[in-house]
C-alpha cells in the first residue's frame, strides 16, 4: 500500500535528534534518552565548535525548529549550513529537510537546489532517493517547467515509487500544449503514452463534459492496466458528477455604445472567432446571445437572459457594474464578468471576474523576484491612479514574501527619465547610489522604458536586474528600438511572445483562432481578442470551475485559475529581451546553489 512522504521524512529525520555533534550515534537505543538540547542552545553551541561539529549542530537545530512549526527560521538556519562539512548521511538528511520545508512554502528553486544531491551522491538509500525525485518533480511544477516535471514524476512512477503520484503527474501534464505532448509520446513506453493520451483527451474535449467523459471511457478501455485507469486524477474523477451540466446557452453582456465600445468589439471578435474555430473542429459549442449593457440596468439584463434560457452570463465589462455585482450576496445566473471590481474582495456567490490586470502581473513579478533571491526592491511607476494600483499590488505581494521596498519613484510619463532614475537610486554627483537595492520593478510603456536601462548604466547601476510588466513590450519585434531593453525580464500573454513563451506559434493555445485573428490585428487589439477567446473558454467551463476550484485553463492570455473569491488569476510566461527581441528567460533550467536562493515563497 502506498505510504505518505511525511512518514518517509519522519523516518529519515528521526536520527537527527539522536545524533551527536560529530554525527555519530549516542546511547545504545535500549536506554531511555533524556530530552535533547533546544534549537537555540544548539545554535549557541555551534558558535564555538569546529566547522564539522557546527554544521551538525545547526542541522539538528533546523530539524527541531521544523518540527516545532517554525519553517521560516528552520530554512534560514539550514541555508547557512556549510554542507561540505556534513558527512554523507547528514547531507542526505539536510536535503530531505530543506526540500520538504521549501515545498511547504512554495519555494521551487530552493527545493530543486536541495535535490541536486541526487547527482552528487551515488547509491542513495532507496527511500531517500525516491522522496527527493518526487520533490524534484514538485519543484519543477512550481517553477513552471511542466515538461520536465511530468517526465520526472512519470519516471518515478515507472520505478515503483511507494506513494501515490497520479495527481502530481496530472498537474504539470495537463498544462502541456498538444505539440509538447506529441514530443513526449515519441519513442515513449506504454506508461508515458498512456499519460499523453489521457492529456490529449482532456485538451480535445474543449470543456465539454459529455465529450470528455466519453473519451475517458474509451481511454480506460485502451489503457486498462495504466495507473491512472485504476485511479483517475482527482479532477478527472470528479467530472462524472458533472455529466449533463454542459453549457449550451451563454448570454453576453457587452456595451454597444459609450467609451468601452471599441474594447467590447475587440473582445466580441475574439469570442466569435473562438466559437467558429471550435465549430470547425467538431466541438459542441454553446449558443451565444448578445445583450446591450450600455444602459447599465443589470436587473433587466439578467431577466432577459433568464427568459432566453441562458445558463451562464459573460460580462459585464464596465468596472462600475462589476463593482455593484460583487457586493451582492449572489447573482441570478453564474456569471463571468469581464473586469475586476474595485472592492478588496468579491462577495457574490456565482460571480467570477476575469480581465487583463496589470496587478496580477505585479504580483507574479514579486513572487518571481523573491524566488530569484532578491529581497530589497526599488519601484519606478507612473504618477497616476493606474501606477498607484499596480504598485500597491506589487508592494503587498513583495512584503508578504518578506521583501523590503527600499525606494519608490512616481514618475511623470512625459518628464525626463534621468531625473526619475537619479531619485530612484539616490545618485549624487560622485555617482554613488543606493547599494541596498537588488532589483527594480518597472511599470512603463515602451517609449519611456527604453530610456531606463541606459540611465541606470549612466548612474553605475547597469547590472541591477529589471523586472517589468507586459506594458514594456509593444507587442511587435523591434530589434533596433528595443535594443536598450536587453536583459530586461518581463511577462506577457503567450499570443504576443510565441517564440519566447512556447517555442513557436504552432505550440500556442488555440492556434487556429490565433492565425485567423493575427493577420488583421495590431498587438493591442490582438490582446483584447485573446481576452475574448479565453473569456469564451472560461464561460463554457464554468460548471467545471465551480466544481473543481483547482482547475486550470491553459489560455491565450496565460494560465488561468479561479481564486477562492472567484477572481481569475493569470500566470503569464516570462521572456527577456535579447538582441532587442523577446527570448526565453531560461534556455535551460539550472540548479542554483542553495546559498544563493531565497527560501521564502
Coordinates of C-alpha atoms in Angstrom, one line a residue:
X1 CA 0.0 0.0 0.0
X2 CA 1.4 3.5 -0.8
X3 CA 2.8 5.4 2.1
X4 CA 3.0 9.1 2.6
X5 CA 6.0 11.2 2.1
X6 CA 5.6 12.7 5.5
X7 CA 6.1 9.2 7.0
X8 CA 9.2 8.8 4.9
X9 CA 10.6 12.1 6.0
X10 CA 9.9 11.3 9.7
X11 CA 11.9 8.1 9.4
X12 CA 14.7 9.8 7.6
X13 CA 15.0 12.7 10.1
X14 CA 14.4 10.9 13.4
X15 CA 18.1 10.1 13.5
X16 CA 19.0 13.8 13.7
X17 CA 17.8 14.3 17.2
X18 CA 19.8 11.1 18.2
X19 CA 23.0 12.1 16.5
X20 CA 25.9 13.5 18.4
X21 CA 27.6 16.7 17.3
X22 CA 30.2 14.7 15.3
X23 CA 27.4 12.8 13.6
X24 CA 27.8 9.5 15.5
X25 CA 25.1 7.7 17.5
X26 CA 24.6 8.4 21.2
X27 CA 23.3 5.7 23.5
X28 CA 22.6 2.1 22.7
X29 CA 19.0 2.6 21.7
X30 CA 17.8 0.4 24.6
X31 CA 18.0 3.1 27.2
X32 CA 15.5 5.9 27.8
X33 CA 17.2 9.1 26.5
X34 CA 16.9 12.4 28.2
X35 CA 15.3 15.4 26.4
X36 CA 17.8 16.9 24.0
X37 CA 19.0 20.4 23.8
X38 CA 16.8 23.2 22.4
X39 CA 17.4 24.7 18.9
X40 CA 18.7 27.9 20.4
X41 CA 21.1 26.0 22.7
X42 CA 22.4 24.1 19.7
X43 CA 22.9 27.3 17.6
X44 CA 24.7 28.9 20.5
X45 CA 26.9 25.8 20.9
X46 CA 27.7 25.9 17.2
X47 CA 29.4 29.2 17.6
X48 CA 32.3 27.6 19.5
X49 CA 32.5 24.3 17.6
X50 CA 34.7 23.1 14.8
X51 CA 33.2 23.6 11.3
X52 CA 32.1 19.9 11.1
X53 CA 30.5 19.9 14.5
X54 CA 28.9 23.3 14.0
X55 CA 27.3 22.1 10.7
X56 CA 25.8 19.1 12.5
X57 CA 24.5 21.2 15.4
X58 CA 22.9 23.6 13.0
X59 CA 21.2 20.7 11.2
X60 CA 19.8 19.4 14.4
X61 CA 18.6 22.9 15.3
X62 CA 16.9 23.3 11.9
X63 CA 15.1 19.9 12.3
X64 CA 13.9 20.9 15.8
X65 CA 12.6 24.2 14.5
X66 CA 10.8 22.5 11.6
X67 CA 9.1 20.0 13.9
X68 CA 8.0 22.9 16.1
X69 CA 6.4 24.6 13.0
X70 CA 9.0 27.4 12.7
X71 CA 9.5 26.8 9.0
X72 CA 11.0 30.2 8.1
X73 CA 13.6 30.1 10.8
X74 CA 14.4 26.4 10.1
X75 CA 15.0 27.3 6.4
X76 CA 17.2 30.3 7.4
X77 CA 19.3 28.0 9.7
X78 CA 19.5 25.3 7.0
X79 CA 20.6 27.8 4.4
X80 CA 23.6 28.9 6.5
X81 CA 24.9 25.4 6.9
X82 CA 28.2 24.6 5.1
X83 CA 27.0 21.3 3.7
X84 CA 30.6 20.3 2.6
X85 CA 31.2 19.8 6.4
X86 CA 28.4 17.3 6.8
X87 CA 29.0 13.6 6.4
X88 CA 27.2 11.6 3.8
X89 CA 24.2 10.7 6.0
X90 CA 23.8 14.2 7.3
X91 CA 23.9 15.7 3.8
X92 CA 21.0 13.4 2.8
X93 CA 19.1 14.5 5.9
X94 CA 19.8 18.1 5.1
X95 CA 18.5 17.6 1.5
X96 CA 15.3 15.9 2.8
X97 CA 14.7 18.7 5.3
X98 CA 15.3 21.6 3.0
X99 CA 13.3 20.2 0.1
X100 CA 10.3 19.5 2.4
X101 CA 10.4 22.9 4.0
X102 CA 10.9 24.7 0.7
X103 CA 7.9 22.9 -0.9
X104 CA 5.7 23.8 2.1
X105 CA 6.5 27.4 1.4
X106 CA 6.2 27.0 -2.4
X107 CA 9.9 27.7 -2.8
X108 CA 10.5 25.8 -6.0
X109 CA 14.1 26.9 -6.7
X110 CA 15.4 26.1 -3.2
X111 CA 13.6 22.7 -3.3
X112 CA 15.1 22.0 -6.7
X113 CA 18.6 23.0 -5.4
X114 CA 18.3 20.6 -2.4
X115 CA 17.6 17.7 -4.8
X116 CA 20.9 18.3 -6.5
X117 CA 22.2 15.7 -4.1
X118 CA 20.7 13.1 -6.4
X119 CA 23.6 13.9 -8.8
X120 CA 26.2 14.5 -6.1
X121 CA 25.9 11.3 -4.1
X122 CA 25.9 7.8 -5.5
X123 CA 23.8 4.9 -4.1
X124 CA 21.4 6.9 -2.1
X125 CA 19.1 4.8 0.1
X126 CA 16.1 4.0 -2.0
X127 CA 13.5 5.7 0.3
X128 CA 15.5 9.0 0.3
X129 CA 16.2 8.7 -3.5
X130 CA 12.5 8.3 -4.3
X131 CA 11.4 11.0 -2.0
X132 CA 13.9 13.5 -3.4
X133 CA 13.0 12.6 -7.0
X134 CA 9.3 13.2 -6.1
X135 CA 10.2 16.6 -4.7
X136 CA 12.3 17.5 -7.7
X137 CA 9.2 16.9 -9.8
X138 CA 7.1 19.0 -7.5
X139 CA 9.7 21.8 -7.6
X140 CA 9.8 21.8 -11.4
X141 CA 6.0 22.1 -11.4
X142 CA 6.2 25.1 -9.1
X143 CA 8.8 26.7 -11.4
X144 CA 6.6 26.2 -14.5
X145 CA 8.8 23.6 -16.2
X146 CA 5.9 21.3 -16.9
X147 CA 7.5 19.0 -19.4
X148 CA 10.5 18.2 -17.1
X149 CA 8.2 17.9 -14.1
X150 CA 5.8 15.4 -15.8
X151 CA 8.8 13.4 -17.2
X152 CA 10.4 13.3 -13.8
X153 CA 7.3 12.1 -12.0
X154 CA 6.4 9.5 -14.7
X155 CA 9.9 8.1 -14.5
X156 CA 9.4 7.8 -10.7
X157 CA 6.1 6.0 -11.1
X158 CA 7.7 3.6 -13.6
X159 CA 10.3 2.8 -10.9
X160 CA 7.6 1.7 -8.5
X161 CA 7.5 4.6 -6.0
X162 CA 5.7 3.6 -2.9
X163 CA 3.4 6.7 -2.9
X164 CA 0.5 7.9 -5.0
X165 CA 1.7 10.1 -7.9
X166 CA -1.3 10.4 -10.3
X167 CA -2.4 13.9 -9.1
X168 CA 1.1 15.1 -9.0
X169 CA 1.8 13.9 -12.6
X170 CA -1.5 15.2 -13.9
X171 CA -1.0 18.8 -12.7
X172 CA 2.1 19.6 -15.0
X173 CA 1.0 17.2 -17.7
X174 CA -2.4 18.9 -18.2
X175 CA -0.6 22.2 -18.8
X176 CA 1.3 21.0 -21.8
X177 CA 0.4 22.0 -25.3
X178 CA -0.5 19.4 -27.9
X179 CA 2.9 19.8 -29.6
X180 CA 4.7 19.2 -26.3
X181 CA 2.5 16.1 -25.7
X182 CA 3.3 14.8 -29.1
X183 CA 7.1 15.2 -28.4
X184 CA 6.7 13.3 -25.1
X185 CA 5.0 10.4 -26.9
X186 CA 7.7 9.9 -29.5
X187 CA 9.5 6.6 -28.8
X188 CA 7.9 6.5 -25.3
X189 CA 6.9 3.4 -23.4
X190 CA 3.3 2.5 -22.7
X191 CA 3.2 4.3 -19.3
X192 CA 4.1 7.6 -20.9
X193 CA 2.0 7.1 -23.9
X194 CA -1.0 6.4 -21.7
X195 CA -0.5 9.6 -19.8
X196 CA -0.1 11.6 -23.0
X197 CA -3.3 10.0 -24.5
X198 CA -5.2 11.0 -21.3
X199 CA -3.9 14.6 -21.5
X200 CA -4.9 14.7 -25.2
X201 CA -8.4 13.6 -24.4
X202 CA -8.7 16.3 -21.8
X203 CA -7.4 19.0 -24.2
X204 CA -9.6 17.9 -27.1
X205 CA -12.7 18.0 -25.0
X206 CA -12.9 21.8 -25.2
X207 CA -14.6 21.9 -21.8
X208 CA -17.5 19.7 -23.0
X209 CA -18.2 17.4 -20.1
X210 CA -20.1 14.7 -22.0
X211 CA -17.4 14.6 -24.7
X212 CA -14.7 14.3 -22.0
X213 CA -16.4 11.6 -20.0
X214 CA -17.0 9.6 -23.3
X215 CA -13.3 10.0 -24.2
X216 CA -12.2 9.0 -20.7
X217 CA -14.2 5.7 -21.0
X218 CA -12.5 5.0 -24.4
X219 CA -9.2 5.7 -22.8
X220 CA -9.7 3.4 -19.9
X221 CA -10.6 0.6 -22.2
X222 CA -7.4 1.1 -24.2
X223 CA -5.2 1.5 -21.1
X224 CA -6.9 -0.7 -18.6
X225 CA -3.7 -1.6 -16.8
X226 CA -2.4 2.0 -16.6
X227 CA -2.1 3.5 -13.0
X228 CA -4.5 6.3 -14.0
X229 CA -7.1 3.8 -15.1
X230 CA -7.1 2.3 -11.6
X231 CA -7.4 5.7 -10.1
X232 CA -8.1 8.8 -12.2
X233 CA -6.5 12.1 -11.2
X234 CA -8.9 13.8 -8.8
X235 CA -10.0 16.5 -11.2
X236 CA -11.0 14.0 -13.9
X237 CA -12.6 11.6 -11.4
X238 CA -14.9 14.4 -10.2
X239 CA -16.2 15.0 -13.7
X240 CA -18.5 12.0 -13.6
X241 CA -20.8 14.0 -11.3
X242 CA -21.0 16.9 -13.8
X243 CA -22.3 15.0 -16.8
X244 CA -25.4 16.7 -18.2
X245 CA -24.4 20.1 -16.9
X246 CA -22.8 21.3 -20.2
X247 CA -23.2 25.0 -21.0
X248 CA -25.4 25.2 -24.1
X249 CA -26.6 28.8 -23.9
X250 CA -24.5 31.9 -22.9
X251 CA -25.7 35.4 -22.5
X252 CA -23.1 38.0 -23.4
X253 CA -23.4 41.5 -21.7
X254 CA -21.4 44.0 -23.7
X255 CA -21.9 47.7 -24.4
X256 CA -22.9 48.7 -27.9
X257 CA -22.3 52.4 -27.3
X258 CA -20.2 54.6 -25.0
X259 CA -16.5 54.8 -24.1
X260 CA -16.0 51.0 -23.9
X261 CA -17.4 50.2 -27.3
X262 CA -14.1 49.6 -29.1
X263 CA -12.8 47.4 -26.3
X264 CA -16.1 45.5 -26.3
X265 CA -15.9 45.0 -30.1
X266 CA -12.4 43.6 -29.9
X267 CA -13.4 41.2 -27.1
X268 CA -16.5 40.2 -29.1
X269 CA -14.3 39.5 -32.1
X270 CA -12.3 37.1 -30.0
X271 CA -15.4 35.3 -28.6
X272 CA -16.8 34.8 -32.1
X273 CA -13.5 33.7 -33.6
X274 CA -13.1 31.0 -31.0
X275 CA -16.7 29.9 -31.3
X276 CA -16.3 29.4 -35.1
X277 CA -13.0 27.6 -34.7
X278 CA -14.5 25.2 -32.1
X279 CA -17.4 24.5 -34.5
X280 CA -15.0 23.9 -37.4
X281 CA -13.1 21.4 -35.2
X282 CA -16.3 19.4 -34.5
X283 CA -16.8 20.6 -30.9
X284 CA -20.3 21.1 -29.4
X285 CA -20.5 24.8 -28.8
X286 CA -22.9 27.0 -26.8
X287 CA -25.4 29.3 -28.4
X288 CA -24.3 32.9 -27.9
X289 CA -26.9 35.7 -27.3
X290 CA -25.7 39.3 -27.1
X291 CA -27.3 41.9 -24.9
X292 CA -26.5 45.6 -24.9
X293 CA -25.3 46.6 -21.4
X294 CA -24.8 50.3 -22.2
X295 CA -27.7 51.4 -20.1
X296 CA -26.3 49.6 -17.0
X297 CA -29.6 48.1 -16.0
X298 CA -28.4 44.8 -14.5
X299 CA -31.8 43.6 -13.3
X300 CA -33.3 43.9 -16.8
X301 CA -30.3 42.2 -18.4
X302 CA -30.5 39.2 -16.1
X303 CA -34.2 39.0 -16.6
X304 CA -33.8 38.9 -20.3
X305 CA -31.0 36.3 -20.1
X306 CA -33.1 34.1 -17.8
X307 CA -36.1 34.3 -20.1
X308 CA -33.8 33.4 -23.0
X309 CA -32.7 30.2 -21.3
X310 CA -29.1 31.3 -20.5
X311 CA -27.1 29.1 -18.2
X312 CA -24.1 31.4 -17.9
X313 CA -23.6 35.1 -18.3
X314 CA -20.4 36.5 -19.9
X315 CA -20.0 40.2 -18.8
X316 CA -20.5 43.0 -17.9
X317 CA -17.3 44.9 -19.0
X318 CA -17.8 48.2 -17.1
X319 CA -15.9 48.2 -13.8
X320 CA -18.6 50.1 -12.0
X321 CA -21.2 47.4 -13.0
X322 CA -18.8 44.7 -11.8
X323 CA -18.3 46.5 -8.5
X324 CA -22.0 46.7 -8.0
X325 CA -22.4 42.9 -8.6
X326 CA -19.6 41.9 -6.3
X327 CA -21.2 43.5 -3.3
X328 CA -24.3 41.3 -3.7
X329 CA -24.9 38.1 -1.8
X330 CA -25.3 36.3 -5.2
X331 CA -26.0 36.9 -8.9
X332 CA -29.1 35.4 -10.6
X333 CA -27.0 33.3 -13.0
X334 CA -23.4 32.0 -12.9
X335 CA -21.5 35.0 -14.3
X336 CA -18.0 35.6 -15.6
X337 CA -17.5 39.4 -15.5
X338 CA -15.0 40.9 -18.0
X339 CA -13.4 43.2 -15.5
X340 CA -12.4 43.3 -11.8
X341 CA -14.4 45.2 -9.2
X342 CA -12.9 47.9 -7.1
X343 CA -13.6 46.3 -3.8
X344 CA -11.0 44.3 -1.8
X345 CA -12.9 41.1 -2.3
X346 CA -15.7 39.7 -4.5
X347 CA -18.5 38.8 -2.1
X348 CA -21.2 37.4 -4.5
X349 CA -21.8 33.7 -4.9
X350 CA -21.6 32.5 -8.6
X351 CA -19.7 35.6 -9.7
X352 CA -16.4 35.2 -11.3
X353 CA -14.2 38.0 -12.6
X354 CA -11.6 38.0 -15.4
X355 CA -9.6 40.6 -17.1
X356 CA -6.1 41.7 -18.3
X357 CA -5.0 43.0 -14.9
X358 CA -1.5 44.5 -14.6
X359 CA -2.0 43.9 -10.8
X360 CA -1.8 40.2 -11.5
X361 CA 1.5 40.8 -13.4
X362 CA 2.9 42.8 -10.5
X363 CA 2.1 40.0 -8.0
X364 CA 3.7 37.5 -10.3
X365 CA 6.8 39.6 -10.6
X366 CA 7.1 40.0 -6.8
X367 CA 6.9 36.2 -6.4
X368 CA 9.5 35.5 -9.1
X369 CA 12.0 38.1 -7.9
X370 CA 11.9 36.7 -4.4
X371 CA 12.4 33.2 -5.8
X372 CA 15.4 34.6 -7.7
X373 CA 17.0 35.6 -4.4
X374 CA 16.2 39.3 -4.3
X375 CA 15.0 41.0 -1.2
X376 CA 15.4 44.7 -1.5
X377 CA 13.4 46.3 -4.3
X378 CA 13.1 49.6 -6.0
X379 CA 10.0 50.6 -8.0
X380 CA 9.6 53.0 -10.9
X381 CA 5.9 53.6 -11.6
X382 CA 3.9 56.4 -13.4
X383 CA 2.4 59.2 -11.2
X384 CA -1.2 58.3 -11.8
X385 CA -4.0 56.2 -10.4
X386 CA -3.0 53.2 -12.6
X387 CA 0.6 53.3 -11.3
X388 CA -0.7 53.5 -7.7
X389 CA -2.9 50.5 -8.1
X390 CA -0.2 48.3 -9.7
X391 CA 2.4 49.5 -7.2
X392 CA 0.1 48.6 -4.3
X393 CA -0.3 45.0 -5.7
X394 CA 3.4 44.6 -6.1
X395 CA 4.1 46.0 -2.6
X396 CA 1.6 43.8 -0.9
X397 CA 2.9 40.6 -2.6
X398 CA 6.5 41.6 -2.1
X399 CA 6.1 42.3 1.6
X400 CA 4.1 39.2 2.1
X401 CA 7.2 37.3 0.9
X402 CA 9.3 39.2 3.4
X403 CA 10.8 41.5 0.8
X404 CA 11.6 45.2 1.6
X405 CA 10.7 48.1 -0.7
X406 CA 13.6 50.4 -0.3
X407 CA 12.9 53.1 -3.0
X408 CA 9.8 54.2 -4.9
X409 CA 9.6 56.9 -7.5
X410 CA 6.3 58.0 -9.1
X411 CA 7.5 59.5 -12.4
X412 CA 5.8 61.9 -14.8
X413 CA 5.3 59.9 -18.0
X414 CA 6.3 62.9 -20.1
X415 CA 9.1 64.0 -17.7
X416 CA 12.8 63.4 -18.0
X417 CA 13.8 59.8 -17.3
X418 CA 17.2 60.8 -15.9
X419 CA 15.6 62.7 -13.0
X420 CA 13.4 59.8 -12.1
X421 CA 16.3 57.3 -12.2
X422 CA 18.5 59.6 -10.2
X423 CA 15.9 59.9 -7.5
X424 CA 15.3 56.2 -7.5
X425 CA 19.0 55.4 -7.0
X426 CA 19.7 58.4 -4.7
X427 CA 22.6 59.1 -7.1
X428 CA 24.8 62.0 -6.4
X429 CA 27.5 63.9 -8.3
X430 CA 30.1 61.3 -7.4
X431 CA 27.9 58.6 -9.0
X432 CA 27.3 56.8 -5.7
X433 CA 23.9 55.1 -5.4
X434 CA 21.8 53.0 -3.0
X435 CA 23.8 49.8 -2.6
X436 CA 20.9 48.1 -0.8
X437 CA 18.7 47.8 -3.9
X438 CA 19.0 44.4 -5.6
X439 CA 16.2 44.6 -8.2
X440 CA 13.9 47.1 -10.0
X441 CA 10.2 46.7 -10.6
X442 CA 9.3 48.8 -13.7
X443 CA 5.9 49.8 -14.9
X444 CA 6.3 51.8 -18.1
X445 CA 5.2 51.9 -21.7
X446 CA 7.9 51.1 -24.3
X447 CA 8.9 54.7 -25.2
X448 CA 9.7 55.5 -21.5
X449 CA 11.0 52.1 -20.6
X450 CA 13.6 52.1 -23.4
X451 CA 15.4 55.0 -21.7
X452 CA 15.6 53.4 -18.3
X453 CA 18.5 50.9 -18.7
X454 CA 20.8 53.5 -20.3
X455 CA 20.1 55.8 -17.4
X456 CA 20.7 53.0 -14.9
X457 CA 24.1 52.4 -16.7
X458 CA 24.9 56.1 -16.5
X459 CA 24.4 56.1 -12.8
X460 CA 26.5 53.0 -12.3
X461 CA 23.6 50.7 -11.7
X462 CA 23.5 48.9 -15.1
X463 CA 23.8 45.5 -13.5
X464 CA 20.6 45.9 -11.4
X465 CA 18.1 43.3 -12.6
X466 CA 14.9 44.8 -14.0
X467 CA 11.6 43.1 -13.9
X468 CA 8.8 44.7 -15.9
X469 CA 5.1 44.2 -16.7
X470 CA 3.8 43.4 -20.2
X471 CA 3.5 47.1 -20.9
X472 CA 7.2 47.3 -21.5
X473 CA 6.8 45.4 -24.9
X474 CA 5.0 46.9 -27.8
X475 CA 3.8 43.5 -29.0
X476 CA 5.8 43.5 -32.2
X477 CA 9.5 42.7 -32.5
X478 CA 11.5 45.9 -33.0
X479 CA 15.2 44.9 -32.5
X480 CA 16.6 48.4 -33.2
X481 CA 14.1 50.3 -30.9
X482 CA 14.2 47.7 -28.1
X483 CA 18.0 47.1 -28.1
X484 CA 18.4 49.2 -24.9
X485 CA 16.0 46.9 -23.2
X486 CA 18.4 43.9 -23.4
X487 CA 18.3 41.7 -20.3
X488 CA 15.1 43.3 -19.0
X489 CA 12.8 40.5 -17.9
X490 CA 9.0 40.7 -18.4
X491 CA 5.8 38.8 -18.5
X492 CA 3.3 38.9 -21.4
X493 CA 0.5 36.8 -22.8
X494 CA 1.5 33.7 -24.9
X495 CA -0.1 35.1 -28.1
X496 CA 2.3 38.1 -28.1
X497 CA 5.5 36.2 -27.3
X498 CA 5.1 32.9 -29.0
X499 CA 8.8 32.2 -29.6
X500 CA 9.8 33.1 -26.1
X501 CA 6.9 31.5 -24.3
X502 CA 6.0 28.4 -26.4
X503 CA 8.9 27.7 -28.7
X504 CA 6.9 28.9 -31.7
X505 CA 3.5 29.9 -32.9
X506 CA 2.3 26.4 -33.6
X507 CA 2.5 25.5 -30.0
X508 CA 0.2 28.3 -28.9
X509 CA -3.1 27.6 -27.3
X510 CA -6.0 27.9 -29.7
X511 CA -3.5 28.2 -32.6
X512 CA -6.2 28.1 -35.4
X513 CA -8.0 31.1 -33.8
X514 CA -4.7 32.9 -33.3
X515 CA -3.9 32.6 -37.0
X516 CA -7.3 33.9 -38.1
X517 CA -7.0 36.9 -35.8
X518 CA -3.3 37.7 -36.1
X519 CA -3.4 38.6 -39.7
X520 CA -5.7 41.6 -39.3
X521 CA -4.9 42.8 -35.8
X522 CA -2.4 45.2 -34.2
X523 CA -0.9 44.0 -30.9
X524 CA -3.3 46.0 -28.6
X525 CA -6.3 44.7 -30.4
X526 CA -4.9 41.2 -30.5
X527 CA -4.5 41.2 -26.8
X528 CA -8.2 42.1 -26.4
X529 CA -9.1 39.4 -29.0
X530 CA -7.2 36.9 -26.9
X531 CA -9.1 38.0 -23.8
X532 CA -12.3 37.3 -25.7
X533 CA -11.0 33.8 -26.6
X534 CA -10.2 33.0 -23.0
X535 CA -13.4 34.5 -21.7
X536 CA -15.4 32.2 -24.1
X537 CA -13.4 29.2 -22.9
X538 CA -13.9 30.1 -19.2
X539 CA -17.6 30.7 -19.7
X540 CA -18.3 27.3 -21.2
X541 CA -16.2 25.7 -18.5
X542 CA -17.8 27.5 -15.6
X543 CA -19.5 24.4 -14.2
X544 CA -16.1 22.7 -14.2
X545 CA -14.5 25.6 -12.4
X546 CA -17.3 25.7 -9.9
X547 CA -16.9 22.0 -9.1
X548 CA -13.1 21.9 -9.3
X549 CA -11.6 25.1 -7.9
X550 CA -8.1 23.8 -8.7
X551 CA -8.8 23.5 -12.4
X552 CA -6.5 25.5 -14.7
X553 CA -7.2 26.7 -18.3
X554 CA -4.2 27.0 -20.5
X555 CA -5.2 30.0 -22.4
X556 CA -4.2 32.7 -24.9
X557 CA -3.7 35.2 -22.1
X558 CA -1.9 32.9 -19.7
X559 CA -2.7 30.0 -17.4
X560 CA -6.0 30.8 -15.7
X561 CA -7.2 29.7 -12.3
X562 CA -10.0 30.9 -10.0
X563 CA -9.0 32.3 -6.6
X564 CA -11.2 31.5 -3.6
X565 CA -13.3 34.6 -4.1
X566 CA -14.0 33.9 -7.8
X567 CA -11.5 36.3 -9.3
X568 CA -9.5 34.6 -12.1
X569 CA -5.7 34.7 -11.6
X570 CA -3.5 34.8 -14.6
X571 CA 0.0 33.3 -14.6
X572 CA 1.9 34.6 -17.7
X573 CA 5.0 33.2 -19.3
X574 CA 8.3 35.0 -18.9
X575 CA 10.6 36.5 -21.5
X576 CA 13.8 38.5 -21.6
X577 CA 15.0 41.0 -24.2
X578 CA 18.0 39.6 -26.1
X579 CA 19.3 41.4 -29.2
X580 CA 16.2 43.6 -28.9
X581 CA 13.6 40.9 -29.2
X582 CA 11.8 38.7 -26.6
X583 CA 13.6 35.5 -26.0
X584 CA 13.1 32.6 -23.4
X585 CA 14.1 33.7 -20.0
X586 CA 15.9 30.4 -19.3
X587 CA 17.3 28.3 -22.2
X588 CA 18.0 25.6 -19.7
X589 CA 16.9 25.2 -16.1
X590 CA 20.0 25.5 -14.0
X591 CA 20.1 24.4 -10.3
X592 CA 21.3 27.3 -8.2
X593 CA 23.4 26.9 -5.1
X594 CA 21.3 26.8 -2.0
X595 CA 23.1 29.7 -0.5
X596 CA 22.2 31.9 -3.4
X597 CA 18.5 31.5 -3.4
X598 CA 15.8 32.9 -1.1
X599 CA 13.9 30.3 0.7
X600 CA 10.7 32.3 1.0
X601 CA 8.0 31.5 -1.5

